[in-house]
Coordinates of C-alpha atoms in Angstrom, one line a residue:
X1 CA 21.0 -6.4 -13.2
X2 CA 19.8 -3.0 -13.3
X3 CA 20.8 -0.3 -10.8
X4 CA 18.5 2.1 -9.1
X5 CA 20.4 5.2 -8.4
X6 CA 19.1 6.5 -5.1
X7 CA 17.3 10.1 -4.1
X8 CA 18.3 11.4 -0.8
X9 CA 15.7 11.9 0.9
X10 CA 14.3 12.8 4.1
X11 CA 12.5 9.9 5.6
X12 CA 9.4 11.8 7.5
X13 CA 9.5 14.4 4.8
X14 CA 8.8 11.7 1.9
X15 CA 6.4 9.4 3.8
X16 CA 4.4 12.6 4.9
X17 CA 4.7 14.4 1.1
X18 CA 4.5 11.1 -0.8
X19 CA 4.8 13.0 -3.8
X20 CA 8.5 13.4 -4.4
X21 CA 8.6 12.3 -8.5
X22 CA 13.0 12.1 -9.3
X23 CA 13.1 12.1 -13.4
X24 CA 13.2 8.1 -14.7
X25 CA 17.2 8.4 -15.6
X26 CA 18.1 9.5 -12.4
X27 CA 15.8 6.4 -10.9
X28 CA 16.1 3.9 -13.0
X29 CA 19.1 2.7 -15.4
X30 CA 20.0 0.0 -17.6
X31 CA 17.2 -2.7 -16.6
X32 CA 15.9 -4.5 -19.9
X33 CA 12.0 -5.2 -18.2
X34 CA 11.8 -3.7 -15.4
X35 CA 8.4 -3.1 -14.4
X36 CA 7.4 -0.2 -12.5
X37 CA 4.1 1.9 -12.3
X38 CA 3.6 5.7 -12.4
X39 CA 2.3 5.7 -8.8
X40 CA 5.7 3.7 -7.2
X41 CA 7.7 6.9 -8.4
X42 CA 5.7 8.9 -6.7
X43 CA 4.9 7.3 -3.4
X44 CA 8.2 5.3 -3.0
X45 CA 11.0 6.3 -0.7
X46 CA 14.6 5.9 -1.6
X47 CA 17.8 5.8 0.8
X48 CA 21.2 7.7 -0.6
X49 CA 22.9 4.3 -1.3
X50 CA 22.7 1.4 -4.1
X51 CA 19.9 -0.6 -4.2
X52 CA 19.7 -3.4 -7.3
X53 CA 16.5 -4.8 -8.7
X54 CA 16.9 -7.4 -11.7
X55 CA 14.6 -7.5 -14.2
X56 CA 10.8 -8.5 -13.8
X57 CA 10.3 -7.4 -11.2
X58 CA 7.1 -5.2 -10.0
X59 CA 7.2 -3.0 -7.0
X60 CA 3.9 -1.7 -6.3
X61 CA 3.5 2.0 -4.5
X62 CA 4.4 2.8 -1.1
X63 CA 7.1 1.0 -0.2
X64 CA 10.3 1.9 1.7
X65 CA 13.6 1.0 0.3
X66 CA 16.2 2.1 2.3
X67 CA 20.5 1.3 3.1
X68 CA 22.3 2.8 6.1
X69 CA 25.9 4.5 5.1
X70 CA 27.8 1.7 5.8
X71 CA 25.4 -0.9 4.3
X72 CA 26.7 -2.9 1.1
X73 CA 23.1 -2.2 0.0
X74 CA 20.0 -4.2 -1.0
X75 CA 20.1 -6.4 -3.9
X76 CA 16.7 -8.1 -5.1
X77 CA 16.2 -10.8 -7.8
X78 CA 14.2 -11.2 -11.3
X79 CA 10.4 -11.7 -11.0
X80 CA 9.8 -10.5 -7.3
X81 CA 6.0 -9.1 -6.3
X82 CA 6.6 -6.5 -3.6
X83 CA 3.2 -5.3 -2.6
X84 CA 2.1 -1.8 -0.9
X85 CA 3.3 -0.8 2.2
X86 CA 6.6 -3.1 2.2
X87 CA 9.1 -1.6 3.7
X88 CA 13.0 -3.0 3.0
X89 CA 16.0 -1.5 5.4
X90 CA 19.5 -2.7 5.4
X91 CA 21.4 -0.9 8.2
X92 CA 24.2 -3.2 8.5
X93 CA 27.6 -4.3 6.7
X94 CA 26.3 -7.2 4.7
X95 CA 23.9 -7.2 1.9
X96 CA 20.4 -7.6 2.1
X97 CA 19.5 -10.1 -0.7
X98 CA 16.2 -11.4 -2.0
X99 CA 16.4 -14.1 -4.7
X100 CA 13.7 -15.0 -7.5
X101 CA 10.0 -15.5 -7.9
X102 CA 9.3 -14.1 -4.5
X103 CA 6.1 -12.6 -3.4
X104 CA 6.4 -10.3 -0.6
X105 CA 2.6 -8.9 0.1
X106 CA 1.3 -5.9 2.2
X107 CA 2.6 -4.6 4.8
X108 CA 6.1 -6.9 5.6
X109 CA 8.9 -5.3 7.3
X110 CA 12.7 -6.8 6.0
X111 CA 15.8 -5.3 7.7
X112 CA 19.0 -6.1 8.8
X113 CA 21.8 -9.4 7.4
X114 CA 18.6 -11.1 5.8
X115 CA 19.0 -13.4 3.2
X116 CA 16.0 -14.8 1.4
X117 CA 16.2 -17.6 -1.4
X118 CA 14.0 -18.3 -4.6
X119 CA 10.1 -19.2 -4.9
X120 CA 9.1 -17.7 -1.1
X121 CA 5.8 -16.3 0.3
X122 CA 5.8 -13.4 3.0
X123 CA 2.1 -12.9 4.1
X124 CA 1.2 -9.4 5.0
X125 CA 2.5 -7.5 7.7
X126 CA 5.1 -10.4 9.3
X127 CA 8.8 -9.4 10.4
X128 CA 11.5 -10.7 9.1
X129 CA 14.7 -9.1 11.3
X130 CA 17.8 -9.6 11.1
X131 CA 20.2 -12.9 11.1
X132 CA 17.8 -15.1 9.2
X133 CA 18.4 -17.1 6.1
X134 CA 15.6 -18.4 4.4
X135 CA 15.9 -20.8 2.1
X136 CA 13.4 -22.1 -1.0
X137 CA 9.2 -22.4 -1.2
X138 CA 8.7 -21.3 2.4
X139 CA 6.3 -19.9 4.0
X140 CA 5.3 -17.0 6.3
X141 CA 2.1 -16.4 7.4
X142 CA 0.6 -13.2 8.2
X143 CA 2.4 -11.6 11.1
X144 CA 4.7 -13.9 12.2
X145 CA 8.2 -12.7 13.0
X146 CA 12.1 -14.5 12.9
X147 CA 14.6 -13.1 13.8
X148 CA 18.3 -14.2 14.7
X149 CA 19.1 -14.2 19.0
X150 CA 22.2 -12.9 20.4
X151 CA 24.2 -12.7 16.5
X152 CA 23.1 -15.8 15.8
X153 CA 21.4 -16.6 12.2
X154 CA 17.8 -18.0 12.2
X155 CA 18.0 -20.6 8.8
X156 CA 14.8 -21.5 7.6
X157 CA 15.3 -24.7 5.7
X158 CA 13.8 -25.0 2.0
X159 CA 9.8 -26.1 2.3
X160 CA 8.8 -25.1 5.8
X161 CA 6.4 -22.9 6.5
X162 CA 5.8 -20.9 9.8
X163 CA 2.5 -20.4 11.8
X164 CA 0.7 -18.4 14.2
X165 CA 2.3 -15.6 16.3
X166 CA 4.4 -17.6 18.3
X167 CA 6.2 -19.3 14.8
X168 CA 5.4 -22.6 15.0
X169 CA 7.1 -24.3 12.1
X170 CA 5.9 -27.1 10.1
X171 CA 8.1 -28.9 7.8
X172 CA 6.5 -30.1 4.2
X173 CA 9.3 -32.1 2.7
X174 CA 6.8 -34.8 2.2
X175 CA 4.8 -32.8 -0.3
X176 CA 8.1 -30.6 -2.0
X177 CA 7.2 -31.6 -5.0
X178 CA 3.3 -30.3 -5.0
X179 CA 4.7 -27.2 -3.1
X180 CA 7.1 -26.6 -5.9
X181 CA 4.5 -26.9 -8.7
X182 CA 2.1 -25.0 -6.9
X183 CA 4.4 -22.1 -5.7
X184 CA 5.5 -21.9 -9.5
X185 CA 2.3 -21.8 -10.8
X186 CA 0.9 -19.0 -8.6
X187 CA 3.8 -16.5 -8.9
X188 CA 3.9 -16.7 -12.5
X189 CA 0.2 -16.2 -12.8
X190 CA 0.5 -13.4 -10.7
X191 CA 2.9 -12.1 -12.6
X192 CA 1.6 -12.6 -15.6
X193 CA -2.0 -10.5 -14.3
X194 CA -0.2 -8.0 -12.7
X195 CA 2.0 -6.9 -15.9
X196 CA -1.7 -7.2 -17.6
X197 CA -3.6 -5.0 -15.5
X198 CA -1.2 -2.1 -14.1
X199 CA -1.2 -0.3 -17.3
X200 CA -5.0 0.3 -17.3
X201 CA -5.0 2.0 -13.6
X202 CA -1.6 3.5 -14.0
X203 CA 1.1 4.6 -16.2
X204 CA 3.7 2.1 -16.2
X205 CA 7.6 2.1 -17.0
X206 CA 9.3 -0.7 -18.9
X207 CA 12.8 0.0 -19.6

């Protein structure tokens, strides 16, 4: 798993600059294909603590990726997409984990004791905050938020996928095993295109 050592930075400061550029070893270390482009460096904003990204996976520019001081960090799989605009923020005592082959588009917001699983699909812009598990090949469409109530954790079960603004959730057990193949397929194409096409609009790092 490779480690990303963090910049401290001033929040405001770095959104409103977007230009702050830290040297690759004091950014990156010890990831074996870690895929990042020129224009993440510049435009991304780092917290002071450890965050861990595993291998494969492409952050694109813009993002926020941030840990409060007494957070245990933010540790995120192989093979994740993380899209513009996504901003991750882990404030509290437990880890903020994201798992494998997940693709997390424009615009989401992740904080707080969230645990995601393997193979899962954030649309743009919905909330995910705080006390909320989510399990495998789910679901979120475009903004829709969960969030836990009162301390209490909101689990979404493996192959369910939640609609509308007011979360509606719809189960799709019956069809797990075309949701599987098709949730497969899709982020390994994307995957596949992505690592393609980024080095022809930017200059990318592969460690």
């Amino acid at each position: 798993m490779s480690a990303i050592s963090l910049v401290n930075l001033n929040k405001r400061d770095a959104i409103s600059s977007a230009m702050v550029k830290p040297p690759l070893s004091a950014l990156v270390t010890t990831a074996s294909s870690f895929l990042i482009n020129n224009k993440v460096q510049e435009n991304i904003l780092l917290s002071q603590h450890m965050i861990y990204i595993d291998e494969g996976t492409i952050i694109h520019p813009r993002c926020v990726l941030e840990c409060g001081n007494n957070s245990k960090g933010i540790k995120i799989g192989k093979n994740n997409i993380i899209e513009e605009g996504v901003v991750i923020i882990n404030q509290g005592t437990d880890t903020l984990t994201i798992g494998n082959n997940n693709h997390i588009k424009a615009g989401v917001y992740i904080s707080g004791n969230v645990k995601i699983g393997d193979y899962n699909v954030l649309e743009c812009k919905c909330k995910i905050d705080n006390n909320v598990k989510i399990e495998e090949y789910c679901i979120i469409n475009a903004l829709c938020e969960l969030g836990g109530d009162n301390g209490a954790m909101c689990q979404l079960p493996s192959y369910t996928i939640i609609l509308g603004l007011n979360g509606a959730r719809k189960s799709m057990l019956k069809q797990k095993e075309k949701i599987r193949s098709l949730h497969e397929h899709q982020i390994q194409q994307q995957l596949l295109t992505l690592r393609s096409i980024l080095p022809n609009y930017h200059k990318a790092w592969k460690i």
